Amino acid sequence: MFKEFLCSVFFLILAHVPLIANSQESVRLGIPVTEEDLLEFDLIAPPDGSGFPPGGGTAQEGKQIYDVNCAVCHGAGGEGTSGNTVIVGGDMQSEGPPLRTVGSYWPYASTLFDFIRRAMPATAPKSLTNEQVYQVTAYVLFMNGIVEEGTQINGDTIREIEMPNANGFIDRSHIQ
Amino acid sequence: MSDEKLGKVAGNGLISRRHLLKVGASGAGLALSAGALGADQGLSFQIPTWSRQPGPGATAYGARSPFADDLQRLAAQPNPTYPGGGSSRSPLQHLQGTITPNSLHFERHHAGVPNIDPSQHMLVINGLVRQPLAFRYEDLLKYQMVSRIHFLECSGNSGALLRGEIGGSAQSLHGLVSCAEWTGIPLSTLLDEAGVLPEAAWVAAVGADAASMGRSIPLTKALDDVMVALYQNGEAVRPGQGYPMRLFCPGWEGNVSVKWLTQIKVTQEPAQFRDETSKYTDTLQNRSSYQFTFPMGTKSLITSPSGEMTLNQPGIYQITGIAWSGRGSIRQVEVSADGGKTWAEAAIQGHQLDRALTRFTIPWEWNGGDAILQSRATDSRGSIQPTRSDVIASRGTLSFYHNPCIQSWQVGPAGEVRNVYV
């Protein structure tokens, strides 16, 4: 009986050893990795063009991808099928409440590539290739009258695109 | 009873917060008709069945009483074009104290709740650091942790009031705020380990959900009080709150506390994610828009009596509610029963913690007539909760995020309580 008790205590301690937190302040358990390891993992594509993958595409190439993968929710011309799926049109200076879309509201074109690559199509995010994301990004910009049908969109050219509402924002990040 | 004897301190029946302490039970019993006997009230003094037989024994995982299981979050109808997207709201009018049970904490998802195996999940820190690092969940559990009680509020909470929505309850109008004890690792510990480079000014946080939701956060905040939260009210953070780990940014709009956290990238500039440009920005009347509105406002709300409740008879009621501020603790809450003409200071029930929900209460005698109940908070920095017209005057009605305005509840002749605009 006593032996059995000892045994079970021993077992308990053993079972818990790997889980006990090490409370020394010098714990440093991060595993060193390289940016190359993260090329597919890191999807951040900011306005300065860093983080954009190789490749590119045009609206001409993107139309078919849009029609097949996006139109069902965003409408054939980006007019949307619900309040939060309108991605074309609008005017920030309109008389009534302005319709805020990629074309009328977004300050950066990079956001479009970044967002489509990480989150769209909503039913199967990350199912498009980088090439297809460039193409469909170009097509959404084209539908908004921001680029020509044949404009090549890639990590270099996307930086140069001036969005209509680029100067429409007031940065309040200093209020913390 | 005369107003003076009852300790009336403001118009339309508000009673001194100190009053009930003095009169005790006799005060609380005022609403009962005098002289009613227990038996006349339908009370039975027979030993009940549950006192006559042993109940079931202890269980491995708790459940609430079947008599109290109708308390639910309010979730929007699923939307086939927005798979997994949407929110669920805490039943504020039925909660007490300041801590929200984990099962009732509000949720907001952009692409549903991922089912993450923690042994397959990593937190990566890269970008402007000396050494990019990947942390395994089991390793993070070995770091020294901190615990803090904080509210979390969705940027879009209470937006309905700026839209002028008719009706609604505390839950449907304001249920995107909750409060919990969060335990985790200061983000600064992990950033130090990677070694932040001098030119860094922001971090980009990304989740492992299907939307890979991302937000940019100034490095000053990231190094100050942001944590990688692993526990909520003592248990592992639940899937709806970011299991196995979420970022937690005290006092700031909920969306930056990225759930299912899998990447922190140290950068010079904000990443300009879709959820900090297209959404969570506020367009002003002149058509320019505020971006990166981080701390939530100074705010309070009467949770009882509140919209869609009914007072069953005139008499004394305990008004109760919650107050919070994204930039400090709550110093004072005032309550009005006459639509803001006169105010009385409410009593604080429990703690007044930094950037946490604070519970207030004040007795009120409803005389059966018209009443409009409001509450107004002041935080430790002296910032006072604005009225709805203050908010509209300063920024118009084109945007609905970040609204801290005073809520008005009207009590009608039949005791019915409704959301109104005064």
XYZ file of C-alpha atoms in Angstrom, chain A residues 20-175:
156
model
C 6.785 23.012 -14.923
C 7.541 26.571 -15.854
C 11.125 27.627 -15.556
C 10.901 30.964 -13.829
C 14.498 32.093 -14.297
C 14.525 35.457 -15.953
C 17.118 34.355 -18.448
C 14.827 31.994 -20.370
C 15.663 32.412 -24.057
C 13.913 29.734 -26.026
C 13.397 31.420 -29.384
C 14.711 29.262 -32.218
C 16.938 31.244 -34.610
C 15.535 31.383 -38.151
C 16.425 33.344 -41.287
C 14.290 35.672 -43.414
C 14.773 33.145 -46.265
C 13.040 30.487 -44.131
C 10.094 32.876 -43.868
C 9.646 33.731 -47.567
C 6.346 31.846 -47.824
C 5.261 32.440 -44.245
C 5.643 36.249 -44.167
C 2.803 37.676 -46.270
C 3.265 41.326 -45.311
C 3.364 43.556 -48.419
C 3.644 47.196 -47.308
C 3.545 50.452 -49.352
C 7.332 50.646 -49.838
C 7.229 47.561 -52.068
C 9.310 45.409 -49.750
C 7.797 42.004 -49.134
C 6.317 41.762 -52.634
C 7.126 38.442 -54.315
C 8.645 38.156 -57.794
C 6.249 38.256 -60.728
C 3.506 40.619 -61.839
C 0.328 40.850 -63.861
C -2.165 42.992 -65.770
C -5.910 43.621 -65.563
C -6.300 41.873 -68.906
C -4.939 38.707 -67.333
C -6.882 39.266 -64.101
C -10.399 39.503 -65.542
C -10.890 35.768 -65.846
C -9.560 35.118 -62.338
C -11.938 37.736 -60.986
C -14.947 36.360 -62.874
C -14.292 32.849 -61.604
C -13.144 33.518 -58.014
C -14.537 36.856 -56.899
C -17.619 37.952 -58.859
C -19.971 35.609 -56.989
C -19.611 37.792 -53.863
C -18.286 41.088 -55.208
C -20.502 41.313 -58.317
C -19.411 41.193 -61.972
C -18.226 44.807 -61.840
C -17.233 45.027 -58.152
C -20.608 46.519 -57.200
C -20.927 43.986 -54.373
C -23.661 41.643 -53.183
C -23.842 43.034 -49.621
C -22.751 46.107 -47.672
C -19.179 45.003 -47.099
C -18.419 43.559 -50.540
C -18.575 46.729 -52.683
C -15.049 47.208 -54.051
C -15.570 49.573 -56.995
C -16.898 53.133 -57.258
C -17.790 55.856 -54.781
C -16.584 59.411 -54.354
C -15.351 60.883 -51.070
C -16.691 64.321 -52.102
C -20.206 63.097 -52.974
C -23.152 64.974 -51.528
C -24.620 62.282 -49.291
C -22.594 59.886 -47.143
C -19.667 58.822 -49.361
C -19.414 55.245 -50.611
C -16.002 54.066 -49.374
C -14.345 51.473 -51.615
C -10.886 50.452 -52.803
C -11.139 53.165 -55.454
C -12.644 56.018 -53.457
C -11.169 55.441 -50.004
C -8.065 53.275 -49.801
C -4.844 55.256 -49.355
C -2.424 52.601 -50.718
C -2.534 50.163 -53.643
C -0.179 47.832 -51.762
C -3.006 47.061 -49.305
C -5.004 45.501 -52.127
C -2.308 42.957 -53.000
C -1.578 42.327 -49.315
C -5.238 41.752 -48.447
C -6.216 39.625 -51.451
C -3.162 37.419 -50.943
C -3.866 36.818 -47.239
C -7.667 36.786 -47.075
C -9.400 36.294 -50.439
C -11.350 34.584 -51.915
C -13.209 34.429 -48.597
C -14.170 30.767 -49.090
C -10.597 29.664 -49.912
C -8.013 32.219 -48.772
C -4.466 31.726 -50.095
C -5.666 29.473 -52.939
C -4.382 31.865 -55.647
C -0.759 31.917 -56.816
C 1.244 35.129 -56.346
C 0.970 35.652 -60.101
C -2.827 35.397 -59.948
C -2.950 37.796 -56.992
C -0.984 40.371 -59.033
C -3.362 39.898 -61.952
C -6.567 40.211 -59.962
C -5.123 43.188 -58.028
C -4.521 44.858 -61.387
C -8.092 44.065 -62.426
C -9.655 45.588 -59.285
C -7.512 48.715 -59.780
C -8.575 48.807 -63.448
C -12.286 48.517 -62.574
C -11.745 51.537 -60.319
C -10.185 53.500 -63.187
C -6.826 53.717 -61.397
C -4.671 51.800 -63.923
C -4.945 50.874 -67.606
C -5.981 47.436 -68.765
C -2.422 46.609 -69.806
C -0.528 48.210 -66.890
C 1.971 45.792 -65.405
C 1.488 45.525 -61.611
C 4.487 44.248 -59.657
C 6.455 45.081 -56.514
C 8.067 48.079 -58.221
C 5.091 49.591 -60.035
C 2.612 49.197 -57.157
C 4.652 51.666 -55.083
C 4.179 54.350 -57.728
C 0.378 54.157 -57.905
C -1.230 57.291 -56.487
C -4.595 56.368 -54.953
C -7.341 59.054 -55.250
C -7.788 59.393 -51.462
C -4.079 59.038 -50.579
C -4.076 62.366 -48.750
C -7.415 61.835 -47.045
C -6.134 60.447 -43.738
C -5.089 62.034 -40.451
C -2.629 59.887 -38.501
C -3.563 59.745 -34.813
C -1.069 57.099 -33.752
C 0.693 59.591 -31.458
C -2.342 59.486 -29.136
